[in-house]
Structure formats: structure tokens, C-alpha cells
Coordinates of C-alpha atoms and ligand atoms in Angstrom, one line a residue:
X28 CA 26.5 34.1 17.4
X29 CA 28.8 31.3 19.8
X30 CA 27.6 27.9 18.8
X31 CA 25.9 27.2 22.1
X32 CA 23.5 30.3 21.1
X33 CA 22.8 28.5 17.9
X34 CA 21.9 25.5 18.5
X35 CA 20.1 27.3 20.8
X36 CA 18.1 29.3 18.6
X37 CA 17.2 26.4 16.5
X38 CA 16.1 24.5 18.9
X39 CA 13.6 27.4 20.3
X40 CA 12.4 27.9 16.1
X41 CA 12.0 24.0 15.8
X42 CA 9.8 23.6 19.0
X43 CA 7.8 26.5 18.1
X44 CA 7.2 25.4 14.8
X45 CA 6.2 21.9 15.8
X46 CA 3.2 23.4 18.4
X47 CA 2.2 25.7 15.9
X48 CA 2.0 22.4 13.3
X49 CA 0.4 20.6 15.8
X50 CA -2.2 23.1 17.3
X51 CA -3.1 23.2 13.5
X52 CA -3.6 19.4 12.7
X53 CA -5.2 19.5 16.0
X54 CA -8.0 22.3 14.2
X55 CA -8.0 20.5 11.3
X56 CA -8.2 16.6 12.1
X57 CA -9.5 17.4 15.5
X58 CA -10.9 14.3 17.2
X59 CA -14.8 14.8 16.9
X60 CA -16.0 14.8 20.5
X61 CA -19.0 12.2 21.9
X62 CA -21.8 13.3 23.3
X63 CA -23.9 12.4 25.8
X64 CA -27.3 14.4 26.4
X65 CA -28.8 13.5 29.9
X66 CA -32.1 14.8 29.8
X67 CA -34.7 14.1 33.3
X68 CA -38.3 14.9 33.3
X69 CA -39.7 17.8 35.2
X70 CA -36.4 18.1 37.1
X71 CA -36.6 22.3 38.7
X72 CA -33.3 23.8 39.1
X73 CA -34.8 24.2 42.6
X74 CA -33.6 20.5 43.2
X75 CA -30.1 20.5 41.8
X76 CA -28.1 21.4 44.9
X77 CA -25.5 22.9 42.2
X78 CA -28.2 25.8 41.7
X79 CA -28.1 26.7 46.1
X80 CA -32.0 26.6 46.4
X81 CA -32.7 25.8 50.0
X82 CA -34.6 23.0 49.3
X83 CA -31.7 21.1 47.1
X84 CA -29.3 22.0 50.2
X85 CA -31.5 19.5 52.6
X86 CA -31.9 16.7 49.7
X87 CA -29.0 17.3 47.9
X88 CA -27.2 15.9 44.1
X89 CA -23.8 15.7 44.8
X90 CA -23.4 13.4 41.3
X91 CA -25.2 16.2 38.9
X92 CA -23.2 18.7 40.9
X93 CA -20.1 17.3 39.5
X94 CA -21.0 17.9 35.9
X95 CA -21.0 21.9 36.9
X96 CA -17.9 21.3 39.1
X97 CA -16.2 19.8 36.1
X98 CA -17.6 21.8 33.3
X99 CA -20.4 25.0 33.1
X100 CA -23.5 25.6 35.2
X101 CA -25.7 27.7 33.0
X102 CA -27.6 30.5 35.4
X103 CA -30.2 31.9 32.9
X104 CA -31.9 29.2 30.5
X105 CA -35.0 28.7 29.6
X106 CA -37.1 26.8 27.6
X107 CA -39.1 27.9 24.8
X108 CA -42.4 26.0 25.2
X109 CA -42.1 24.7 28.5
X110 CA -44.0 20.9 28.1
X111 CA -42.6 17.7 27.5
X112 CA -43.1 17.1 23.5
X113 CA -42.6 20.7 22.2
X114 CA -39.1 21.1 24.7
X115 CA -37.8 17.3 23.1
X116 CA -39.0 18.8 19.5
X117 CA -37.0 22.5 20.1
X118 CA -34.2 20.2 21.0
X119 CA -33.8 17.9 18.4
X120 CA -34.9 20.6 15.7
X121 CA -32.9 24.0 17.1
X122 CA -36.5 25.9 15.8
X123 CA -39.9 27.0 18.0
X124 CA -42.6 25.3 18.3
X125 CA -44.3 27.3 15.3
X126 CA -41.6 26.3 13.0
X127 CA -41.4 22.5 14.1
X128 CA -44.8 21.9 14.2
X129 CA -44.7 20.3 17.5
X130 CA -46.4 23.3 19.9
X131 CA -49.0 21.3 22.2
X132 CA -48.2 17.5 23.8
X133 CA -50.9 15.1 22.0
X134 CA -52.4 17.1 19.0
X135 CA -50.1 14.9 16.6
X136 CA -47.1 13.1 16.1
X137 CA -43.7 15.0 16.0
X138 CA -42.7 15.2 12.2
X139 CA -39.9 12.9 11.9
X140 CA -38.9 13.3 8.0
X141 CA -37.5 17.0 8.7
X142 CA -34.0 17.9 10.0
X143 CA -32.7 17.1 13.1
X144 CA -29.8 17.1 15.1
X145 CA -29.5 13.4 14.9
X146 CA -29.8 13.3 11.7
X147 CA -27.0 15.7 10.9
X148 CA -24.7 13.9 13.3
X149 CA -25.3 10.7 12.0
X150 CA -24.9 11.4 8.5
X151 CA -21.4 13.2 9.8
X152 CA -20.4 9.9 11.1
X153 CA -21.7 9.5 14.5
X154 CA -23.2 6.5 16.1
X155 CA -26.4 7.9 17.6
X156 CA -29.0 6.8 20.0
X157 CA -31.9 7.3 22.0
X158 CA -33.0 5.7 25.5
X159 CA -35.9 6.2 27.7
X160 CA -38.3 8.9 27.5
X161 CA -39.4 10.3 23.9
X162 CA -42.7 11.0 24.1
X163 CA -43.2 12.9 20.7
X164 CA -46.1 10.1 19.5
X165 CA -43.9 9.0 16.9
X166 CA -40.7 6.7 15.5
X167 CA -37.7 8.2 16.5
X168 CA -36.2 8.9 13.2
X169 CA -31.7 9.8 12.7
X170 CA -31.1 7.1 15.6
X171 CA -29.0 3.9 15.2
X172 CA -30.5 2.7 18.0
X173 CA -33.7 3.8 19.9
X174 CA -35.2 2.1 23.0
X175 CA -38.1 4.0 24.1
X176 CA -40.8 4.2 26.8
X177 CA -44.5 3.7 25.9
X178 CA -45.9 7.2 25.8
X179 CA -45.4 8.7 29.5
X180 CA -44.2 4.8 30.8
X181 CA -44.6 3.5 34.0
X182 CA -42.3 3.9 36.9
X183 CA -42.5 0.0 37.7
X184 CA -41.8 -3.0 35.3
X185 CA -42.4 -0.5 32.0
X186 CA -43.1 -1.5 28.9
X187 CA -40.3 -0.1 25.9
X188 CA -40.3 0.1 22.1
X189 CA -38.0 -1.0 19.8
X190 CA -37.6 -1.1 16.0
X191 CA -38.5 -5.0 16.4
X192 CA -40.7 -5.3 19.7
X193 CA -42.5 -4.2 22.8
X194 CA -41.4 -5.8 25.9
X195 CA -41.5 -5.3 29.3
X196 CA -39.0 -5.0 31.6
X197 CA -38.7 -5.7 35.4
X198 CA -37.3 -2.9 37.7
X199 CA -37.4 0.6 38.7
X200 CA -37.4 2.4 35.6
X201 CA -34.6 4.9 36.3
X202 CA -32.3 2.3 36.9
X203 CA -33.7 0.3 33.9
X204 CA -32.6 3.5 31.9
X205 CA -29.4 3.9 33.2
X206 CA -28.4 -0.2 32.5
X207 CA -29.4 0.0 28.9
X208 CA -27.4 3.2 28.6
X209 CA -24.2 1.6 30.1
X210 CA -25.4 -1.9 27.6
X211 CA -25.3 0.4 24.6
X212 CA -21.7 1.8 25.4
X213 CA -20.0 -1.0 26.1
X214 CA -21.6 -2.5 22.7
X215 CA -20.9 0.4 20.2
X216 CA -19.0 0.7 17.4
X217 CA -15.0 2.0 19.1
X218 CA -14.3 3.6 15.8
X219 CA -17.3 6.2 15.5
X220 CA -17.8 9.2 17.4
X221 CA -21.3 8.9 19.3
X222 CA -24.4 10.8 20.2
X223 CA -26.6 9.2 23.1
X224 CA -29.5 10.6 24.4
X225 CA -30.9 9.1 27.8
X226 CA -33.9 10.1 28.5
X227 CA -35.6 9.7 32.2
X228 CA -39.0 9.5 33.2
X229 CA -38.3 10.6 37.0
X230 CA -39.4 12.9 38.3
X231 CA -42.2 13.3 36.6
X232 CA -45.9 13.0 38.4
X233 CA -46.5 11.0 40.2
X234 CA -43.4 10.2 41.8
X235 CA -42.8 6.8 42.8
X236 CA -39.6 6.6 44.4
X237 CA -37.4 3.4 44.3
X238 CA -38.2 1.0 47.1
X239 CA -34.5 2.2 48.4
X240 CA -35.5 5.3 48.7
X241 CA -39.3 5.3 50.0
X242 CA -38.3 6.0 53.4
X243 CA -35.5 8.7 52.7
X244 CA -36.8 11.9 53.0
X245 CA -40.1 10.5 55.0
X246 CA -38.9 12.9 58.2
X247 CA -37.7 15.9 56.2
X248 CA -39.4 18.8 56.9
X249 CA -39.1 21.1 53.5
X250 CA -39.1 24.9 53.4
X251 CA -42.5 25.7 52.6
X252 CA -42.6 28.4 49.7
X253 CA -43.4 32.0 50.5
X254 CA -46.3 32.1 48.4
X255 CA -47.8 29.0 48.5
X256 CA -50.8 30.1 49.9
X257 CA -50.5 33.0 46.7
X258 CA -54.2 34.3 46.1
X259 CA -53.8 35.5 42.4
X260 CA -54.3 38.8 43.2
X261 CA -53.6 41.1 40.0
X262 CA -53.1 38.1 38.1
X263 CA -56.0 36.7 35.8
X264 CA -54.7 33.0 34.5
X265 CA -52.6 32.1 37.6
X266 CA -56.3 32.2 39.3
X267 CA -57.5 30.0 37.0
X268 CA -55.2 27.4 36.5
X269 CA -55.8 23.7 38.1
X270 CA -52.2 22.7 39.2
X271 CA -52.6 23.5 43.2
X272 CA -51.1 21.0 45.7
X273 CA -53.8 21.2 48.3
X274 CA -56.7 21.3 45.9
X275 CA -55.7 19.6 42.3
X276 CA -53.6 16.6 43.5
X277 CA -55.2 13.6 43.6
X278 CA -55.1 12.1 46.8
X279 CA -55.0 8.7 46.0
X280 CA -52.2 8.8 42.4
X281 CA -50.1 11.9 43.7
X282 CA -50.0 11.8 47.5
X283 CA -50.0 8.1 48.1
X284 CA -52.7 8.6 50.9
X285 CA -53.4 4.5 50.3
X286 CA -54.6 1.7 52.5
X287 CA -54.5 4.0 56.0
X288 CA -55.9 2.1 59.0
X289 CA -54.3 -1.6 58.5
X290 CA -52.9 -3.6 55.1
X291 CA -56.6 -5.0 54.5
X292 CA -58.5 -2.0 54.9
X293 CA -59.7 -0.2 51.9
X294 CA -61.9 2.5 54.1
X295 CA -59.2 5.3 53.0
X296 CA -58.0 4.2 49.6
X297 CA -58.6 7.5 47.4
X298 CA -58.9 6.4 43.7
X299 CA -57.0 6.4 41.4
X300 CA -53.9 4.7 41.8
X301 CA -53.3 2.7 39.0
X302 CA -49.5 3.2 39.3
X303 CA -50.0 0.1 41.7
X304 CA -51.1 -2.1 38.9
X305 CA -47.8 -2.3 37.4
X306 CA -46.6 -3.5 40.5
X307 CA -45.8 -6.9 41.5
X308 CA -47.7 -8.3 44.7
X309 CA -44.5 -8.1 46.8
X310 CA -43.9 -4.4 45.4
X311 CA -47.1 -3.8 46.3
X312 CA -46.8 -5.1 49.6
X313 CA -43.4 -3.2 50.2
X314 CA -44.8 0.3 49.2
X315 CA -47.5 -0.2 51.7
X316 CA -45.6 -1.0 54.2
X317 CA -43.6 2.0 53.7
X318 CA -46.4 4.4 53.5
X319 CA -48.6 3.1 56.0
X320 CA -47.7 4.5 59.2
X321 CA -47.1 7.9 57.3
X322 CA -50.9 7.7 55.8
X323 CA -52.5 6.3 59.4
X324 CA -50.9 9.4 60.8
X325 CA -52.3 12.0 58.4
X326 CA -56.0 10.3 58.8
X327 CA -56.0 10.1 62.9
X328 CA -55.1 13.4 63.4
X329 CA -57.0 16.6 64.0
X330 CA -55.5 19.5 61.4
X331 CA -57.0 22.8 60.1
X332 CA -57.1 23.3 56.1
X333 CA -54.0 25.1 56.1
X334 CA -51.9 22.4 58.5
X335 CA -53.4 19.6 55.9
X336 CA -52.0 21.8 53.0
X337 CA -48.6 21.6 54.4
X338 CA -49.0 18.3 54.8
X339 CA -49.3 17.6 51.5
X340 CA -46.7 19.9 50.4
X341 CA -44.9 18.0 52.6
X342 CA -45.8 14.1 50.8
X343 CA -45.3 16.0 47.7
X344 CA -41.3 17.3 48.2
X345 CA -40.6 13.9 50.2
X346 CA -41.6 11.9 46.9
X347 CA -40.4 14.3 44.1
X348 CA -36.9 14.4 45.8
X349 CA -36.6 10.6 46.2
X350 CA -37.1 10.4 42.7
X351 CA -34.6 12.9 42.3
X352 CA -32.4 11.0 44.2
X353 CA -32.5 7.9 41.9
X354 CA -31.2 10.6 39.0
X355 CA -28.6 11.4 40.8
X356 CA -27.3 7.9 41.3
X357 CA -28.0 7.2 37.6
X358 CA -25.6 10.2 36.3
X359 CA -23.2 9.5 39.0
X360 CA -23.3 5.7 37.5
X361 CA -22.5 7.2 33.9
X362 CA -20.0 9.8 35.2
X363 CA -17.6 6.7 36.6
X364 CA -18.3 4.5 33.5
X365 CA -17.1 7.5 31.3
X366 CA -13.8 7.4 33.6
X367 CA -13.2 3.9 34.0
X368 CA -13.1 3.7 30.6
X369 CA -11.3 7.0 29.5
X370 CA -13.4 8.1 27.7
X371 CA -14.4 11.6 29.8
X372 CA -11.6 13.3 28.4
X373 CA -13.3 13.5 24.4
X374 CA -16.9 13.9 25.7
X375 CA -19.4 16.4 26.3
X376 CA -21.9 15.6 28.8
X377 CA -25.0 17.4 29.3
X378 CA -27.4 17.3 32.1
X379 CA -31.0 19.0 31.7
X380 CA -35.0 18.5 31.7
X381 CA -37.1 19.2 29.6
X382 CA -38.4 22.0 31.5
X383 CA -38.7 23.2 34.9
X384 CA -41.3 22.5 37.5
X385 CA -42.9 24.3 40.8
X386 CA -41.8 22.8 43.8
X387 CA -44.9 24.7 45.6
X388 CA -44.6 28.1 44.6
X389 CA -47.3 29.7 44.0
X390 CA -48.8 26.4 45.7
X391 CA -48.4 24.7 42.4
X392 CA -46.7 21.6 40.9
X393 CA -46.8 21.4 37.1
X394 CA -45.2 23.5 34.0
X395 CA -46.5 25.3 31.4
X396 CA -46.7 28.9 32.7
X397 CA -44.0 32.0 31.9
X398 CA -43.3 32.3 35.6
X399 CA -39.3 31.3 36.2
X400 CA -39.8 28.2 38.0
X401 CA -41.4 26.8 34.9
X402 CA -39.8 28.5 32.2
X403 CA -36.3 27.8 33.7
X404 CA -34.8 24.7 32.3
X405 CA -31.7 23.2 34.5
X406 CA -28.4 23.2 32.2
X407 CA -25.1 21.8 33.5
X408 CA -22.4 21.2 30.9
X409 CA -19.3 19.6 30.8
X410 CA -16.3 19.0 28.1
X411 CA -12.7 19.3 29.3
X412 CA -11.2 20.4 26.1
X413 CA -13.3 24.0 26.0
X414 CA -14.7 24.7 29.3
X415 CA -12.7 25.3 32.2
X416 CA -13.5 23.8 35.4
X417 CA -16.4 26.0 37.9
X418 CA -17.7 27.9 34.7
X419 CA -21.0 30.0 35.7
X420 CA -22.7 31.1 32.4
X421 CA -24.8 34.6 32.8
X422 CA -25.9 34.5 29.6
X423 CA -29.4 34.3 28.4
X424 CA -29.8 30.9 26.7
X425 CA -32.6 28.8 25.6
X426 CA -33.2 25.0 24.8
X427 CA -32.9 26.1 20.7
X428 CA -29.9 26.7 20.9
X429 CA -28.4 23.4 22.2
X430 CA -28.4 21.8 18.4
X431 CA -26.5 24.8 17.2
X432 CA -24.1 24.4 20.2
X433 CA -23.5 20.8 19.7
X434 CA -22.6 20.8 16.0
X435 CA -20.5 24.2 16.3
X436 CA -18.6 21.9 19.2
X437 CA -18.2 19.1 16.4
X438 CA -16.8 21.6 14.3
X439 CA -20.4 20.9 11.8
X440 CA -21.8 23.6 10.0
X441 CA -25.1 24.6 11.6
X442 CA -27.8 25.0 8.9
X443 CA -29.5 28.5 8.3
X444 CA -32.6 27.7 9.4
X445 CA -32.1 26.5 13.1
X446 CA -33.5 29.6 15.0
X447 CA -31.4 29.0 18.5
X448 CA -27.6 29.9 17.8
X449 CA -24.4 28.0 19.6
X450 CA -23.3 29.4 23.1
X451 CA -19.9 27.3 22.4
X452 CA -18.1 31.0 22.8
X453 CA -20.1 31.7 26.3
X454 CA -19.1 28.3 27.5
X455 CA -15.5 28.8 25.9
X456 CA -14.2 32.3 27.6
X457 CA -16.3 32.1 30.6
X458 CA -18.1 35.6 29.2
X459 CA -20.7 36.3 27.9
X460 CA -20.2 38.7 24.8
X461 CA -21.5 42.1 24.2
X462 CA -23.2 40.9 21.1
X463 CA -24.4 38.0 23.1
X464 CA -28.7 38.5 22.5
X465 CA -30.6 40.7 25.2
X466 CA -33.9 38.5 25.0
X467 CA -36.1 35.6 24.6
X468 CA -39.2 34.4 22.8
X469 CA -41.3 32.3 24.4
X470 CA -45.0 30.8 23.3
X471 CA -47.1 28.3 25.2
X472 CA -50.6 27.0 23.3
X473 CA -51.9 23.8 25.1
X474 CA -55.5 25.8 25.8
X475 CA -58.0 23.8 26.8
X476 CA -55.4 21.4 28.3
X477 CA -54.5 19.8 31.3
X478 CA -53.9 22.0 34.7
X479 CA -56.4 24.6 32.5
X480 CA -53.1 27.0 31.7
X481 CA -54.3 29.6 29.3
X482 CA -52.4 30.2 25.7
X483 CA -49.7 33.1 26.6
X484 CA -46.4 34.0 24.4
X485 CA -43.9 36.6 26.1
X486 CA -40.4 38.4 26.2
X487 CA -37.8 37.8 29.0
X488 CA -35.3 40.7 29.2
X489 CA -32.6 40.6 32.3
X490 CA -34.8 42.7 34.3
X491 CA -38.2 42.7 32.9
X492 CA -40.6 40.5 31.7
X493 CA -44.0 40.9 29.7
X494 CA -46.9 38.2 29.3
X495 CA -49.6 38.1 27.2
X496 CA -52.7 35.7 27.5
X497 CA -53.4 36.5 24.2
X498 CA -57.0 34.6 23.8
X499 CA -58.3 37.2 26.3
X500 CA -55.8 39.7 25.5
X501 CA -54.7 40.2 28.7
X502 CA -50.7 41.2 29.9
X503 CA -48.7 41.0 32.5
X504 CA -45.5 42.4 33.3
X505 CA -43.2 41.6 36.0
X506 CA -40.0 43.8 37.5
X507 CA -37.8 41.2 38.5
X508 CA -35.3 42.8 40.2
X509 CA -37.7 44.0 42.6
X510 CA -40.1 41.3 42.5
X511 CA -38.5 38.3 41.9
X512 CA -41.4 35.4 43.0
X513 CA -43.5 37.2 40.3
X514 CA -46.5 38.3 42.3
X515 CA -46.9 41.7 41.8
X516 CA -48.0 42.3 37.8
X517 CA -47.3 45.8 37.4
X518 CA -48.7 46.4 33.6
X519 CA -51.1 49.3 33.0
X520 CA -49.6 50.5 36.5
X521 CA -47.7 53.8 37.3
X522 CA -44.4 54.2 36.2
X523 CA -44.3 50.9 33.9
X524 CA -45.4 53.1 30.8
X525 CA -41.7 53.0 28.9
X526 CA -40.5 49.9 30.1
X527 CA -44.0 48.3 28.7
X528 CA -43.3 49.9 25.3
X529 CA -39.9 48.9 25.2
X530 CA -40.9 45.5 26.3
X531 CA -43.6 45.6 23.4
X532 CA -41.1 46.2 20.7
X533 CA -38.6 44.1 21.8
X534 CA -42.0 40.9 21.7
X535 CA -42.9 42.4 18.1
X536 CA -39.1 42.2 17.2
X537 CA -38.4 38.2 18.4
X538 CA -41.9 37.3 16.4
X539 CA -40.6 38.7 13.2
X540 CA -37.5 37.2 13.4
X541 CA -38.6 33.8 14.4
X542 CA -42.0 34.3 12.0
X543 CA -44.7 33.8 14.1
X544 CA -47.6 34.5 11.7
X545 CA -50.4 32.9 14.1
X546 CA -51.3 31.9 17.7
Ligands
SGN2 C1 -49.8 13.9 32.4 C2 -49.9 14.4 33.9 C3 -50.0 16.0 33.9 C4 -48.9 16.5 33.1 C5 -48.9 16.0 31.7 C6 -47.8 16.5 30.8 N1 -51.1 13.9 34.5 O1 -51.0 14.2 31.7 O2 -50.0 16.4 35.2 O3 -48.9 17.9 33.1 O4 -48.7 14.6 31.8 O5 -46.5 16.2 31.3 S1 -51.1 12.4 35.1 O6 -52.1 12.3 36.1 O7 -51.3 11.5 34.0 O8 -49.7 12.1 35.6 S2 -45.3 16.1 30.4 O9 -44.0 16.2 31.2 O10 -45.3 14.9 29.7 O11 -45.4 17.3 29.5
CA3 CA1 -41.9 17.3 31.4

């Protein structure tokens, strides 16, 4: 070998050897990443203009969009439980409702002394906190720091808990949320890893939009849904539920049909509204202002029933989507803070809600029900060291398995009795593996409740889906390949016979292995 060849030769050994030493300290002493866990109330995929529903692409989120251009949009997950406390409690536990004791919003406060993701990360040494909604009728428990709304809060000058106080604070209270978020960073401890959870209220009911934005979307005419005049045909507790635009929303609290004919006049002022209370007289005075001429023109013109029903579908998607528009700006504002300060490159940011919502369909608002619009939960993740840039996950994931996920992605052992499992390889490869599981459990109970949704529990498979509103013992099941809006329930019908048993099995099979022993 000529000298040249040599040196060479050692060269090429010597620089292979370093990356090989230095991939392995990187596995070894890898640099724990931060998280930050963005979670929005009632947010439907329908309005996250990543997802291409027509109605995102008129009233659009160009700032949430960038977590999926940056990271993974996730096409098929799905809550377990889909209402506020139970999702929060699946979150923070990685179990069902059953197992976490959290199953119905209200009955009791969420069980703080048992295992949680916070609490594994902090005792790993993360700095971890909570901000905004929590809503679980307890102490957050595993957090540094917690700063919380008073039960649902108030979209005005709300009122938020601390360890040592309850104050209220003037403002708009996604932009409230988003200030103490940014206060926290720039105050934590630089030499810990951290874990921060921030929480909105928007764009939950009843959607007050910021003053900014009360006039935004007042001339947009929104795609009605299909089937928003849906008559329930076939379909026993969707005919009996009490979550219709045009004949459950209060008039007054939802639709902001206030103060019609001039500012003095209280001849159409539809109680309640107590939303204004936490106003201040010049707020006050501003929303009127900005709904007046809107509200004057509803009450002096001649419509049929149906024309008024748009209408209100109408109100309704002008004010949900202005909300929406605040949550935009706020995860735009932490997506810049996270670059100007560097510290994108070592965190994973997560944008969800805690479940889906019903932007009309069916001619609903509201949760609760197995139907996809619902049971869908928006998921958009990004973390430049694992996923690659555009990422669309096909797999079937659930909000159980984001615990797992997060401590497999700070390389933590994920304790045996968390029932969701991590997706890190899904996100990792862009693939979903063969292995990767064919269905889900889900189980709502909050019967009698609010919007009158009867107890159900079901299996999602790709294709198929079976119900069953197990109080009356009645099923449904839904082709949705062929039927995708979910208004044609083809149990007990021809041709359904194998895919029903198959279906069946597959329900009996997730209940064992999650160990539901009662309804
Ligand atoms: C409130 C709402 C309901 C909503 C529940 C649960 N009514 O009770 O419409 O379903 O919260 O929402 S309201 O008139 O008080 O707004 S959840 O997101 O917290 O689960
Ligand atoms: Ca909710």
C-alpha cells in the first residue's frame, strides 16, 4: 500500500470510528427533549385547515398548519371518551376511563395520588407545568407549576387558581393563556428539561370571539353540512339527543341574538347571557356594537324555519371560527418564541383538543357521540430530531397512547400498566407497521347528562364500525367506506351478518384486554 493510500485508509477508519462513537454517546447521553403539549377545547379537525375540510379552507390556521408542515399530521385519531375531563384524565394517565376512574365530567374529582405522566417526567428531571384549562375538579398534582382556570372559566377577565391564590385577570382569555405560557418560559429553570401543558378554553361554547375578531367572519357564508337537516332515520339515540343548532341553542348565550332594535332596547334580549357579566361596561358596549346590526337584521326580516336554521348555523360557524382564529395566533405566538430563542430544535410540540366537535353535521354542535366528527381528536406533532418534515400518519391512534409516546421519545420506560402504547415508530419511519393495532375501544357513560347522549361503548376498525347503546341494548353499525357521514346504520340488515360478528369479537376482544368488567 503507497503512503498516500495509507494515510488514507486511516483517515477513512478514524472518521468512521468517531460517528460510530458519537451516534452512540448521542443514544446514550442523548439530550432529553422538552415538551410542549398544546391542547384547545372542542377544536374539530374540520377547522384545522391542515386537515382540507371545506370549511377550514374559507377560515383558515395557517399557524397550527405549520406544526404538520414541520412535523406529522396524524389522519386517524381518536379519543377514547370523547368529553373534556375523561379525554384530560386518558391523557395524563395513558389508561381508559374505567381504569382511571375519571369516565363522566362532574361525578367526582380526577384522582390525583395515582400515576401520571407528569409525575413520571418530573421525577426524571423535568420541570413541568400546567396553564389554562384543567377542568378535572381537582389540584393538579406532578406539576411545578400550575395556573389554572376556575372550572370551565370565563372567556372575559377569568378568574385562575394557583397553589397560593385566586385572582382575576383582565383580558381575552386565550391571549391571557398564551402570556402566562411565554412568562413561564422565559422564567424556568435553563438547566432542566421541561414539560408544559397549555391548556385553552376556546373554542369551547359559547364562543366569544376577541373584540379583534367579532367582525371577521361576520359576511362568510359557511358550507352548510349535507345532513344538517338529518332526520334520524334508522338511528335510535341520535333522535334523541338535545345538541341541535336550530332547536337546542340558546338564543340569547350561544347565538348572541342580544339587544336587536337599538343599544337601549331590551324587547329582543333572549336570556341567558351571563357571559356579559364578566364583561366590563366598555366591553359590553363594544360587543354590542358589533352584533347589533347583525341581530336587527335577523329580527326584521321575513324567513321560513329552514332559512332561520341556516341562519343560525350561520352565527354559529362565524363565532366558533373567530375563536379559532385567536388559537391560531396564540400557537403561531409560541412557535416564533421557540425560534427566537433556539429552542425548536430539542422540542416536541403538540397541538390537539381534547376531543372533536360537530360543526353542524347531523345539525349538531357538541361531543360525546361515536360518530367521527366527535370521536376524532385533531393531532399535529412536531420534533425535528425523529420526524421528517410533511409526515401524514395512517395509523389508528388514540389519546392513550400519547403518555406512552412521550416517555418512549424521552427515552423513559413506560410502565406496564398504561393501556395506550407509543406511536414514536409511526411518527419515526413515516409507516405504519404491520403489527401496528387494527382497532379501537371506545366507551362513553355521561347518561342522564347534558345534550341527553345515551351511554354507548364501540369498535372502530378501518372500514367498519359497531355501536352499542348498551342501556337499551341497541347497535349500530356503520360501512364507512360506503357511508362515510354515518347515516345509514346497517346492523341487523342484509349482508352485514359476518362483518357484525367479526365486529363483535373484535368489541369482546378490546374489553378483555383493557378489563372492562362493568358499564
Ligand atoms: C357545558 C356546556 C355543554 C358542554 C359541557 C361539557 N353548556 O356544560 O354544552 O357539553 O359544558 O363540555 S354551557 O351552556 O354551560 O356552555 S366540556 O368540553 O367541558 O366537556
Ligand atoms: Ca371539550
Amino acid at each position: 500500500m503507497s503512503k498516500k493510500r495509507k494515510i488514507q485508509s486511516i483517515l477513512f477508519l478514524w472518521s468512521a470510528w468517531s460517528m460510530f462513537a458519537y451516534s452512540h454517546v448521542q443514544e446514550g447521553t442523548q439530550q432529553r427533549p422538552n415538551i410542549i403539549f398544546i391542547m384547545s377545547d372542542d377544536h374539530a379537525e374540520q377547522a384545522i385547515s391542515a386537515y382540507g375540510h371545506p370549511v377550514s379552507q374559507i377560515a383558515p390556521t395557517p399557524q397550527i398548519d405549520r406544526i404538520a408542515e414541520n412535523g406529522a399530521i396524524f389522519l386517524n385519531n381518536y379519543c377514547g371518551n370523547s368529553i373534556c375531563g375523561p379525554s384530560r384524565a386518558a391523557v395524563l394517565t395513558g389508561k381508559h376511563s374505567h381504569k382511571n376512574g375519571f369516565m363522566r365530567n362532574g361525578n367526582k374529582g380526577f384522582d390525583g395520588s395515582q400515576q401520571t405522566l407528569s409525575k413520571i417526567l418530573q421525577k426524571n428531571g423535568y420541570e413541568t407545568a400546567v396553564i389554562g384549562k384543567w377542568h378535572l375538579i381537582s389540584k393538579p398534582t406532578g406539576f411545578d407549576h400550575w395556573e389554572i382556570l376556575n372550572d370551565q372559566g370565563d372567556y372575559y377577565n377569568p378568574y385562575f387558581i394557583t397553589e397560593q391564590d385566586t385572582v382575576r385577570h383582565m383580558g381575552y382569555v386565550t391571549d391571557l393563556i398564551t402570556n402566562m405560557t411565554k412568562a413561564w418560559l422565559d422564567g424556568r429553570d435553563n438547566n432542566k428539561p421541561f414539560f408544559l401543558m397549555m391548556h385553552h378554553k376556546a373554542a369551547h361554547r359559547n364562543w366569544v370571539p376577541a373584540e379583534r375578531h367579532y367582525k371577521l367572519y361576520e359576511s362568510t357564508s359557511f358550507p352548510v353540512p349535507e345532513n344538517y337537516f338529518d332526520n334520524y332515520e334508522g338511528r335510535y339515540a341520535a333522535s334523541k339527543q338535545e345538541m341541535n343548532i336550530y332547536k337546542d341553542m340558546y338564543e340569547g348565550h350561544d347565538l348572541k341574538m342580544v339587544a336587536g332594535v337599538d343599544s337601549d332596547s331590551l324587547l329582543y334580549d333572549p336570556w341567558p347571557h351571563a357571559f356579559l357579566e364578566t364583561m366590563t361596561p366598555s366591553e359590553q358596549n363594544t360587543f354590542f356594537a358589533a352584533y347589533r346590526d347583525r341581530n336587527n337584521d335577523f329580527y326584521t326580516t321575513a324567513r321560513t324555519e329552514r332559512e332561520r336554521a341556516i341562519w343560525k348555523y350561520q352565527r354559529y360557524m362565524q363565532d366558533y371560527m373567530a375563536t379559532v382564529k385567536s388559537l391560531d395566533e396564540s400557537v403561531g405566538e409560541i412557535l416564533d418564541y421557540l425560534k427566537a430563542t433556539g429552542l425548536d430544535k430539542n422540542t416536541i410540540v403538540i397541538y390537539t383538543s381534547d376531543q372533536g366537535f360537530y360543526l353542524g353535521e347531523h345539525g349538531w354542535f357538541d361531543k360525546r357521540f361515536m360518530y367521527e366528527e366527535s370521536f376524532g381528536m385533531p393531532l399535529l406533532m412536531s420534533y425535528p430530531q425523529y420526524i421528517k418534515p410533511g409526515t401524514k400518519v395512517e395509523g389508528l391512534t388514540q389519546n392513550i397512547d400519547f403518555a406512552p409516546t412521550l416517555l418512549d421519545m424521552c427515552h423513559i420506560e413506560i410502565p406496564d400498566d398504561m393501556q395506550g402504547v407509543s406511536f414514536k415508530k409511526l411518527v419515526e419511519n413515516n409507516k405504519t407497521p404491520r403489527d401496528w393495532r387494527k382497532s379501537l375501544y371506545y366507551h362513553y357513560y355521561e347518561f342522564p347528562g347534558f345534550h341527553s347522549v345515551r351511554a354507548h361503548y364501540g369498535v372502530k376498525m378501518k372500514r367498519y364500525k359497531l355501536m352499542h347503546f348498551y342501556k337499551e341494548d341497541i347497535w349500530e353499525l356503520y360501512d364507512l367506506k360506503n357511508d362515510p357521514t354515518e347515516m345509514n346504520n346497517i346492523y341487523g340488515k342484509m349482508g352485514a351478518k359476518k362483518v357484525t360478528k367479526k365486529l363483535k369479537n373484535e368489541l369482546r376482544h378490546l374489553r378483555e384486554q383493557y378489563e372492562v368488567d362493568e358499564d
